[in-house]
Each structure stands twice: as structure tokens, then as C-alpha cells.
XYZ file of C-alpha atoms in Angstrom:
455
model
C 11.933 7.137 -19.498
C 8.753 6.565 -17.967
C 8.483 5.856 -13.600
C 6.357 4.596 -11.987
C 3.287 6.316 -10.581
C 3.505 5.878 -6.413
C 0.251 4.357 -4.518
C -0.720 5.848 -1.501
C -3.124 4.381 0.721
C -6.656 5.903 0.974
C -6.740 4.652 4.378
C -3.360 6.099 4.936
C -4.471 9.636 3.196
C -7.560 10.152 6.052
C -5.715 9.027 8.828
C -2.788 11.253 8.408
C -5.166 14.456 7.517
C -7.357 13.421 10.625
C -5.061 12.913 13.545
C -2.327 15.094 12.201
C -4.314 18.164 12.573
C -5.456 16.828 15.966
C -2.216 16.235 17.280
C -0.844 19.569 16.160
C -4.050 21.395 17.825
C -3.714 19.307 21.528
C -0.133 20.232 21.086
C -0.513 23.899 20.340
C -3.288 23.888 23.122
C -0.845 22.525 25.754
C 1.375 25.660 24.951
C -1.290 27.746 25.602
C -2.490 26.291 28.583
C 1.264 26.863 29.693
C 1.122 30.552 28.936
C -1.858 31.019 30.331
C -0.999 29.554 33.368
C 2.177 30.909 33.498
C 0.231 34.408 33.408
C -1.796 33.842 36.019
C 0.324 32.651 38.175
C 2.287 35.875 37.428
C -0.506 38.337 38.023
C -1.072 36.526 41.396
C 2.410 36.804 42.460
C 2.641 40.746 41.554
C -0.745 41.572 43.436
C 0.681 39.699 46.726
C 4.263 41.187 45.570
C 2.566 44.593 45.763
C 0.731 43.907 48.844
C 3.572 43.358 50.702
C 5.822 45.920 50.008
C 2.875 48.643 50.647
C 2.664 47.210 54.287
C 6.103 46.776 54.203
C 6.450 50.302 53.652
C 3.856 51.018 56.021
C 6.098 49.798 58.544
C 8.594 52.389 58.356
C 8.071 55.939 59.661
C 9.770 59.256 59.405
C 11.094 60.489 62.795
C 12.329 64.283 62.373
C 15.247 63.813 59.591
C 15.642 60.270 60.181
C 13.599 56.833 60.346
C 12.280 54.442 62.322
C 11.647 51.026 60.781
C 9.714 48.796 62.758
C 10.497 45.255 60.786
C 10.247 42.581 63.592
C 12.798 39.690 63.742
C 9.537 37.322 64.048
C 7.821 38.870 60.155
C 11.513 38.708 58.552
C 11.472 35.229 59.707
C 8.583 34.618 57.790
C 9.210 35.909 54.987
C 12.397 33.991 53.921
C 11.418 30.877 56.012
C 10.793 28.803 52.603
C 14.035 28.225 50.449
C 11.785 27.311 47.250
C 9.316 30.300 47.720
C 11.623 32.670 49.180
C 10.413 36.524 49.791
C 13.655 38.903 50.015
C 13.063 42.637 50.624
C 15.442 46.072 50.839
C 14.808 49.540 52.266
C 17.273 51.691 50.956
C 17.755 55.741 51.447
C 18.271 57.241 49.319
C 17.132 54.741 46.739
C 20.683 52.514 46.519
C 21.978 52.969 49.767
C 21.520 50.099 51.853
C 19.374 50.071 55.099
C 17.980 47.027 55.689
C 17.152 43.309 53.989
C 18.938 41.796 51.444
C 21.183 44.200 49.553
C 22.299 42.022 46.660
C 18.716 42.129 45.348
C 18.532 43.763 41.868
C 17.986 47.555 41.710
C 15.047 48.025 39.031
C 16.678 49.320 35.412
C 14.408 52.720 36.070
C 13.024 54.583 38.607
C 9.166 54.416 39.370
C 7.166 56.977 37.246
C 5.033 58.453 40.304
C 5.734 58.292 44.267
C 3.857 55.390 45.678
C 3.013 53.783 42.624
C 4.709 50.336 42.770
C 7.247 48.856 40.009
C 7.145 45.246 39.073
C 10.089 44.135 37.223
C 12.282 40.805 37.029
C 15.648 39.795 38.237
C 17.919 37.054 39.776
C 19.433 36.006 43.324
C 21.839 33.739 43.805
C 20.818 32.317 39.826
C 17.225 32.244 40.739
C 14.645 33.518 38.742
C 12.646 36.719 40.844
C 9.579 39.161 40.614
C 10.639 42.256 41.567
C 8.458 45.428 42.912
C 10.017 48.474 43.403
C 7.651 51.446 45.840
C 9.383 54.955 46.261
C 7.914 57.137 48.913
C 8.678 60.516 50.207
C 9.499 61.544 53.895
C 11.461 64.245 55.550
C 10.496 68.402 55.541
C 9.337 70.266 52.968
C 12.755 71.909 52.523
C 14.586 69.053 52.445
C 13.009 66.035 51.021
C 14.290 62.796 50.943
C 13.256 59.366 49.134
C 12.543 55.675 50.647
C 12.697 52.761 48.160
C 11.094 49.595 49.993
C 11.217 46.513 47.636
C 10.312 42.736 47.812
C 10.998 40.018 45.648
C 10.014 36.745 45.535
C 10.969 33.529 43.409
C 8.962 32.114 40.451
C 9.995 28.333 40.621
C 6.538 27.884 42.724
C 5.008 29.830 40.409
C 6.500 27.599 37.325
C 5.769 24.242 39.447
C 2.014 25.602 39.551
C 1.707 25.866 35.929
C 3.309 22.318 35.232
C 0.986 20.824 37.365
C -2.051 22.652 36.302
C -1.304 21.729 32.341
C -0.641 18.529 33.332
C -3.919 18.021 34.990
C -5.660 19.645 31.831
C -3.583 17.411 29.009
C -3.991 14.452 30.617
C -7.795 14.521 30.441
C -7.262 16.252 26.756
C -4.580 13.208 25.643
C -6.998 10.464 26.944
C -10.056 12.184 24.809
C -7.768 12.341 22.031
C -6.568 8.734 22.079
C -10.270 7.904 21.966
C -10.879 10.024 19.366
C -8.329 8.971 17.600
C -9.633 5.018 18.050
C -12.945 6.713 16.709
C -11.305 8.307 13.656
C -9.728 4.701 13.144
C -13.021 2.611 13.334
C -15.117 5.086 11.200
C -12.338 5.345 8.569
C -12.020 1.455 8.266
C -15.441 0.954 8.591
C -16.796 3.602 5.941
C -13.624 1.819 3.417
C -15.436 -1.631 4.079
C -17.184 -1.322 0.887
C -14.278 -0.237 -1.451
C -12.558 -3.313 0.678
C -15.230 -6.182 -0.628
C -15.409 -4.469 -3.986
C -11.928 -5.000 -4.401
C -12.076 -8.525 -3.561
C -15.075 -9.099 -5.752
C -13.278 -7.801 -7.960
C -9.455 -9.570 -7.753
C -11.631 -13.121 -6.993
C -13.412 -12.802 -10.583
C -11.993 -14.750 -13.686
C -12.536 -13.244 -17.004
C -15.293 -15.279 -17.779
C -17.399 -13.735 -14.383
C -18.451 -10.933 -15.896
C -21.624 -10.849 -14.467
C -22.607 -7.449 -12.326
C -21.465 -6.712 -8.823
C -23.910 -6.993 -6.297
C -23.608 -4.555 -3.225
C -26.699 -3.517 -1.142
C -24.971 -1.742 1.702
C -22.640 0.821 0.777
C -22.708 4.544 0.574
C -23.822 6.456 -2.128
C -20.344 7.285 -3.925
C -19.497 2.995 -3.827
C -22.866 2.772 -5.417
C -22.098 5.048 -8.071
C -18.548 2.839 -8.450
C -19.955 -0.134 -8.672
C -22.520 1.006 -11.451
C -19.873 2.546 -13.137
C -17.643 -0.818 -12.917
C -21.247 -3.259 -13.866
C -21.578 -0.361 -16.767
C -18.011 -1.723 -17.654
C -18.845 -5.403 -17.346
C -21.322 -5.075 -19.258
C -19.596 -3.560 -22.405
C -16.879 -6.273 -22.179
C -19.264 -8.673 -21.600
C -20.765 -7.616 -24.990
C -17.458 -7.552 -26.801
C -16.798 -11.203 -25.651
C -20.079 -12.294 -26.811
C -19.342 -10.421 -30.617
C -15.702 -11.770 -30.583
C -16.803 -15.226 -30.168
C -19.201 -15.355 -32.113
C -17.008 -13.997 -34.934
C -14.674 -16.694 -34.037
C -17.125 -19.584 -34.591
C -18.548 -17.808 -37.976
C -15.435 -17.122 -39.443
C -13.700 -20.579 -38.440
C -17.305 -22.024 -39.945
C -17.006 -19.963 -42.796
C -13.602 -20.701 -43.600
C -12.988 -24.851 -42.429
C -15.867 -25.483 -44.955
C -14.566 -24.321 -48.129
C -11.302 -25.649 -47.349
C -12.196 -29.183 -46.140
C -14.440 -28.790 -49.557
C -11.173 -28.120 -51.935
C -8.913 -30.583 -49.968
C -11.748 -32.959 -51.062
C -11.925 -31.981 -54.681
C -7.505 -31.636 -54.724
C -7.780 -35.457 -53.536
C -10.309 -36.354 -56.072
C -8.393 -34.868 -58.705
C -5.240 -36.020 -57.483
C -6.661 -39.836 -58.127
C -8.138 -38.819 -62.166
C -4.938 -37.604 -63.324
C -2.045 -39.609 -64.410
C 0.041 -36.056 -65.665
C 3.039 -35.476 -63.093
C 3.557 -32.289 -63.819
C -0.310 -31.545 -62.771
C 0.019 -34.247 -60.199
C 3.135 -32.025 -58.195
C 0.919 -28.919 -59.043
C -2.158 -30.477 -57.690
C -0.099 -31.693 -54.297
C 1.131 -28.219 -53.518
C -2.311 -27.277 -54.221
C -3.482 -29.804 -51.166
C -0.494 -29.260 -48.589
C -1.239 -25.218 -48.879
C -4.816 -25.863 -48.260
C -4.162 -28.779 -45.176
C -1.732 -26.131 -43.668
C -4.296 -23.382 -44.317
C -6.968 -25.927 -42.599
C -5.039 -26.219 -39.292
C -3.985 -22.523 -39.491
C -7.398 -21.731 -38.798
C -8.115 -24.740 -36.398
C -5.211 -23.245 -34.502
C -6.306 -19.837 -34.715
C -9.878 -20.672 -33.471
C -8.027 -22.874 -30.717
C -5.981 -20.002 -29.484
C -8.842 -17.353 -29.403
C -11.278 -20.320 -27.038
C -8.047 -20.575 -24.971
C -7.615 -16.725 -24.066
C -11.455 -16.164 -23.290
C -12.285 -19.228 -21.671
C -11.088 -21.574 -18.824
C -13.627 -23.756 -16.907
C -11.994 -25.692 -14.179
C -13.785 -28.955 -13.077
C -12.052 -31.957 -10.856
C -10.354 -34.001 -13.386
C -8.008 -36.814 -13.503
C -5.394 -35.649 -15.769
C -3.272 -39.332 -15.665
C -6.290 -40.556 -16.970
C -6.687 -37.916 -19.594
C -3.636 -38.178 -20.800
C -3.512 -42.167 -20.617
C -6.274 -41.230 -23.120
C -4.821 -38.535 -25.055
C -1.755 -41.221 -26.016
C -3.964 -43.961 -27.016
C -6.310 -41.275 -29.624
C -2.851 -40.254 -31.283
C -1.156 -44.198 -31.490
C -2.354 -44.766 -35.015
C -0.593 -41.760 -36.306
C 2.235 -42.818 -34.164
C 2.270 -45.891 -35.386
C 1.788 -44.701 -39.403
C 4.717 -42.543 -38.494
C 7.125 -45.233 -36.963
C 8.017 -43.366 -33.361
C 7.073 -45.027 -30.023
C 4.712 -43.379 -28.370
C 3.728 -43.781 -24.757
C 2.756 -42.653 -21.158
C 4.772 -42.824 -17.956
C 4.062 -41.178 -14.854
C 1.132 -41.280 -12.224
C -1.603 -43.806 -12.077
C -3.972 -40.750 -10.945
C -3.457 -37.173 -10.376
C -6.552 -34.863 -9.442
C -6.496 -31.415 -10.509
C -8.736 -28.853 -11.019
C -8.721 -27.983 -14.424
C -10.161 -28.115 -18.289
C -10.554 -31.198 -19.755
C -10.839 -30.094 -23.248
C -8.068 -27.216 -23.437
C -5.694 -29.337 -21.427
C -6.363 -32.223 -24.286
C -5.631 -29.258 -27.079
C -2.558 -28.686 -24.940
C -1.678 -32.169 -25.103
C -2.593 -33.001 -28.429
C -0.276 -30.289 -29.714
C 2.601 -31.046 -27.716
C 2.828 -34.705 -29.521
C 1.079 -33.264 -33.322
C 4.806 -31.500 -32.767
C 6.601 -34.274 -31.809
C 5.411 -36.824 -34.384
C 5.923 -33.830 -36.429
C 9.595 -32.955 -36.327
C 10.951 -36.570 -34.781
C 12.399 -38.828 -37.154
C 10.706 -42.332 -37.376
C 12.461 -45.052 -35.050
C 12.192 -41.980 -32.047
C 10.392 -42.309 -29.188
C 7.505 -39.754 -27.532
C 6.746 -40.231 -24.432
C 3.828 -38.435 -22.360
C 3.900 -38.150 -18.473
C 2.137 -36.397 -15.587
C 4.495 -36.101 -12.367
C 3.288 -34.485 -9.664
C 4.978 -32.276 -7.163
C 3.704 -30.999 -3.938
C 0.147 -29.118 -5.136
C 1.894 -28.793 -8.585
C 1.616 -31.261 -11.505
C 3.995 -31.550 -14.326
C 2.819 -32.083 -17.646
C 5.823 -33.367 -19.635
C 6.368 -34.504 -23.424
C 9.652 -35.528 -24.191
C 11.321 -36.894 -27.477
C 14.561 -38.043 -28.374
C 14.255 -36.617 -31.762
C 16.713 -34.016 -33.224
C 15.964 -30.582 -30.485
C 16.604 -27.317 -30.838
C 19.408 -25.171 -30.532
C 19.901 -22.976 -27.723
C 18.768 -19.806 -29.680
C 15.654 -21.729 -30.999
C 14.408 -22.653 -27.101
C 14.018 -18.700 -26.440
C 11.621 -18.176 -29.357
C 9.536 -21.210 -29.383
C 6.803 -19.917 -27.485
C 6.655 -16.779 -29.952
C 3.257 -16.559 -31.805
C 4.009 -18.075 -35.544
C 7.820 -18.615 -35.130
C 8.915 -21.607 -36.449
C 11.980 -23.706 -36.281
C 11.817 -25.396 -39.296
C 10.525 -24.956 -42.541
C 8.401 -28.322 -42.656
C 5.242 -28.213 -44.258
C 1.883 -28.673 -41.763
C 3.192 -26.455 -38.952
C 2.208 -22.607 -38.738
C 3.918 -21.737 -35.444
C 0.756 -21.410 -33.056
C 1.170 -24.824 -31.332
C 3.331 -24.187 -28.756
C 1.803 -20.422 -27.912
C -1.400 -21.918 -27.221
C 0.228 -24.594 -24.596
C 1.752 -21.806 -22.999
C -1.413 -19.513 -22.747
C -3.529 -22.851 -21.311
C -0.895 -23.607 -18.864
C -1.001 -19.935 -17.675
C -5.112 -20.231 -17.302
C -4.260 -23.247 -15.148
C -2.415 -21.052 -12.873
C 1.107 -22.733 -14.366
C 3.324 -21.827 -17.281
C 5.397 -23.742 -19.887
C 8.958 -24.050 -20.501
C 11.296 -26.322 -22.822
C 14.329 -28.179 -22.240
C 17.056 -29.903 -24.069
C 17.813 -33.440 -23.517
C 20.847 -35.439 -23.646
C 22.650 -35.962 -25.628
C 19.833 -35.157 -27.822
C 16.368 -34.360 -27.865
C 13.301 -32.271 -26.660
C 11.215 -31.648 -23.643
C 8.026 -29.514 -22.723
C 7.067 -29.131 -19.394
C 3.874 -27.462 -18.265
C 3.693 -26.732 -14.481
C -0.164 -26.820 -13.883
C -1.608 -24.935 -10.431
């Protein structure tokens, strides 16, 4: 079971591995600039953090056994005058035991590793996030020492409003550059594809017969070496065309002349001799050779058809006026009507000499296989920017499993002598270079029509 392969876009391929990247880098740099930010921020909080709580602890001063803190009303004022930047402190002796601030601020997890060497740590009040520093000192006699813990804490939502701001102010700049980048990417993608773009339509616009090489002066260096490789290919085609045809016209050359030669001695001897015995022999003798005659005018016919189609403004009502009037004495010999019906002009672009083949075929077929007293008749119809071609008998049709093999190279419906199944395979292949196709239709209550729908 074969599938089928999937097409991605070239255009498609860049984009993606050019802006992806980019947008994963801007994005990853916008975390960092958050971190970073975030960290300084941090390290400016813990030097004012640790600021304060050495002057706090400045501020209180051992008085025999005891102490005197002197804390104005005024500075603790200050300190916790702004809700969103809030600075809480607690003086506690021993470390724990509530003195003076705010005692539901956090106690640190351990204690600090030397006296007067401050402890940053973090915590919560009231749900909100804090930085925390922690500054045991030593007061009191020799003898009997005692400990101070002084610490200060102040929220971080400043601190996180800070870094918001300050990566918005450096991605905005970043996301503008990279939109314009990214309009940058676009244009230089599109415009260095703008040669495999006209290539392509040079190439989809061309008919089999332009074969001629593709001319591109401004393209880079890899097109270049496409479109040598594709003229390279032209080229050899071009060749083969030339050889088949001129195969064609030797071998139908070599052949039509020693047949039209024995149908001409067959005749001649059919006319000396009175024997009936030789006279049947001699008449076999002459149908196999007429069949073999238009075997090969069929086969030559069919080969011009699939490697040539030259479309010039034509009038095909008056083509076909003609073609009816060039086959009336065989009509006429054979006893059918023959005649055309249909437009009094109809303009198509087209070839006059394949679409006459066409024709002549189409009634060869009907005189052929109608029964004398029938009638033939020819007719061009148009419709919209379509024409019809149509050639309809009232002779004896085809079945229904006939219709779907007609158009089968050397099928045949009937074992009639003079046919050799080609007729109606050629019709549909010059129908098809006319940008059409062919198709065949019974009539009531009996008899045959072929349409060809001509672009």
C-alpha cells in the first residue's frame, strides 16, 4: 500500500527555523531579564535591610543589667508609614522574647553564625512576602552575658513591581526589533525564493512542444545550476521527440508504400481472374491489407496527436460545415444522411488539422457501424467558454458495458472488417490537448452520441 509523500513548503521550512529560534531566544531572554532583575532588586533591599538594623541596633544601649532603647515615635513612624513597602522591626532579649516592634515577625530558622554579623533570610506577615535580617549583639557584664536580637524586615512586592517594570521597558524595545526582524526574515526569504517562483511558472506555462531552454539572468548561483540542470533535461527530451518523430514519418513512409503498392496489384488481380475460389482468396487478401493501411494511418495519427498541438483562432462551425461536405460522397455511396446542425460560427482556439482527424473519425465510425437509411448528424454547440463537438447517429449503439471501453486503445465493439480500435482513443487524446475530454452517450430509443467538450 503505497501513501502519499507530504509537501512541505520551502518557504514554510525557513520561516519556521528562522523566527522559531528567535522567538524562543527573546522569550528565554525575558526570563532572564526577570531574574536578573529580580536579583538586583534583592541585593539592594538586603544592603538597605542591613543598614538599618545596624543603626537600629545602634540605637539601643546597655544600662547596668538592663537597656535603654532610644526608638523615637517620629523614626517608627517612618518606617511602617507605606502599606506597599512596609519596614517592620523586633528587639527581643533574649533572642525570642519580645521587647519592642512587631512580634509576629518570623524568627530566622537558625541563629546567626558570629555576633554582629547580620542574617538575611525570608518570611511572611500577614501573607506578604518579606526579607528578613536577623543582627545578634552582646551586652551586659562579663559574668553574666546576655544577647540582643534587633531585626527588620521589609516587603518585596516593590521590589517585584521594579522588576516588571524594568523587563517591560527592556522587551518592549526587544519585541519591536524582533517584529522587524522578523518582517526582514520575511522579505529576504520571499525575495531570495523569487527565482524558484518564476521557474516554476516557466515551467507549469510550457506545453510539451516548448521545449526550448529556460532563460534566467538574475538568480543565485544554486537556481542557475537548476535551471541548467532542467535546460540539460529539455534538451534530451527535446532530442527524443525529434528521433521519435522522425521514426514515425519513416516507418509510416516505409510501410503505407508497400501496402498502397499490394492493394494496387490485389485490385489488378482481382479484375484478371474469373476463378472464385482465387477471387474470395484474393479479397481477403485486399481487406487485410486496407485494414493494415489504416492501422498504420491511425497509428501515425495517434503518435502526431500526443506530441503535438498548435492552437491558432479557428472557426470550428466552419470546419466542420467543411468536414461534412468532404465525407457526403461516402455518405451518400453508403445510403445514411449525413449533415450539420448547430452554430453558424464558433471561435476557438485550437488545431485545425487534429480537430478535422477528430472529426473525420467520429463519422469514418458512424458510416461505419450505421445501417444504410440512418442518419449522422455533426454539430458544434457552444456553452459558456466551452464548445461541444457532437456526432450523433441513430444507428444500432452500444450496450452499456461497451460505452465504458470504447475509448480503450484497440478495443472494438464489433468484429467488422476496416476498424482496428484506435479511432475513438485518438478523439479522446485531441480533445484532452484542447483542454476538453470526450465522452459517449446512448440515445433513445436507439442510437449513438460522442461529445467532445473543447476548452
Amino acid at each position: 500500500m503505497s501513501s502519499t509523500p507530504s509537501r512541505q513548503s520551502l518557504r514554510r521550512q525557513l520561516l519556521l527555523w528562522l523566527l522559531l529560534p528567535q522567538l524562543v531566544l527573546w522569550a528565554g531572554g525575558g526570563l532572564l531579564t526577570h531574574r536578573i532583575a529580580l536579583s538586583y532588586a534583592e541585593k539592594g533591599i538586603d544592603q538597605s535591610l542591613t543598614q538599618s538594623v545596624r543603626a537600629l541596633s545602634r540605637q539601643v544601649k546597655p544600662i547596668g543589667s538592663g537597656l535603654l532603647i532610644d526608638f523615637p515615635r517620629a523614626a517608627q513612624d517612618v518606617l511602617e508609614q507605606d502599606p506597599d513597602d512596609r519596614v517592620s522591626y523586633t528587639v527581643s532579649s533574649p533572642p525570642g522574647q519580645f521587647l519592642l516592634g512587631n512580634q509576629n515577625l518570623p524568627q530566622p530558622d537558625q541563629n546567626p553564625a558570629v555576633f554582629g554579623e547580620p542574617l538575611l533570610y525570608g518570611g511572611k506577615l500577614d501573607g506578604q512576602p518579606l526579607r528578613i535580617v536577623a543582627l545578634d549583639v552582646q551586652y551586659g557584664d562579663a559574668d553574666a552575658p546576655q544577647t540582643l536580637r534587633v531585626q527588620v524586615g521589609k516587603g518585596t512586592a516593590v521590589q517585584q513591581r521594579i522588576a516588571r517594570e524594568l523587563v517591560a521597558d527592556l522587551l518592549a524595545p526587544l519585541l519591536a526589533i524582533g517584529v522587524l526582524l522578523s518582517l526582514l526574515v520575511y522579505g529576504g526569504i520571499r525575495r531570495g525564493l523569487a527565482p524558484l517562483t518564476r521557474l516554476t511558472d516557466q515551467l507549469e506555462n510550457r506545453s510539451i512542444n516548448a521545449l526550448q531552454p529556460i532563460g534566467m539572468t538574475q538568480a543565485p548561483s544554486e537556481v542557475h545550476a537548476l535551471v541548467q540542470a532542467v535546460n540539460g533535461l529539455l534538451a534530451e527530451v527535446e532530442r527524443s521527440v525529434r528521433q521519435e518523430k522522425r521514426f514515425i514519418n519513416d516507418a509510416a513512409h516505409q510501410l503505407r508504400t508497400p501496402l498502397a503498392g499490394l492493394i494496387s496489384q490485389v485490385e489488378l488481380a482481382q479484375r484478371e481472374t474469373a476463378d472464385p475460389v482465387l477471387g474470395a482468396r484474393l479479397n481477403k487478401v485486399l481487406t487485410g491489407a486496407e485494414r493494415s493501411a489504416h492501422l498504420v494511418h491511425q497509428l501515425l495519427t495517434l503518435a502526431r496527436t500526443e506530441s503535438t498541438a498548435r492552437r491558432e483562432p479557428l472557426d470550428l462551425a466552419a470546419l466542420a460545415r467543411e468536414v461534412a461536405r468532404d465525407w457526403t460522397p461516402k455518405a451518400v455511396i453508403a445510403g445514411i444522411d449525413l449533415g450539420y446542425e448547430g452554430a453558424e460560427r464558433r471561435e476557438i482556439e485550437g488545431d485545425a488539422l487534429q480537430l478535422r482527424e477528430a472529426m473525420s473519425n467520429l463519422i469514418d465510425n458512424a458510416l461505419r457501424y450505421t445501417p444504410a437509411g440512418s442518419t449522422v448528424t455533426l454539430r458544434v454547440e457552444p456553452h459558456g467558454t466551452l464548445t461541444h463537438l457532437v456526432v450523433e447517429d441513430n444507428g444500432p449503439g452500444l450496450g452499456a458495458n461497451d460505452i465504458s471501453h470504447v475509448f480503450q486503445r484497440f478495443w472494438r465493439a464489433s468484429d467488422q472488417p476496416g476498424g482496428c480500435g484506435l479511432g475513438l482513443a485518438i478523439v479522446r487524446e485531441i480533445a484532452r490537448r484542447h483542454g476538453g475530454d470526450a465522452k459517449v452517450e446512448r440515445v433513445l430509443p436507439q442510437g449513438l452520441r460522442v461529445v467532445l467538450t473543447l476548452g
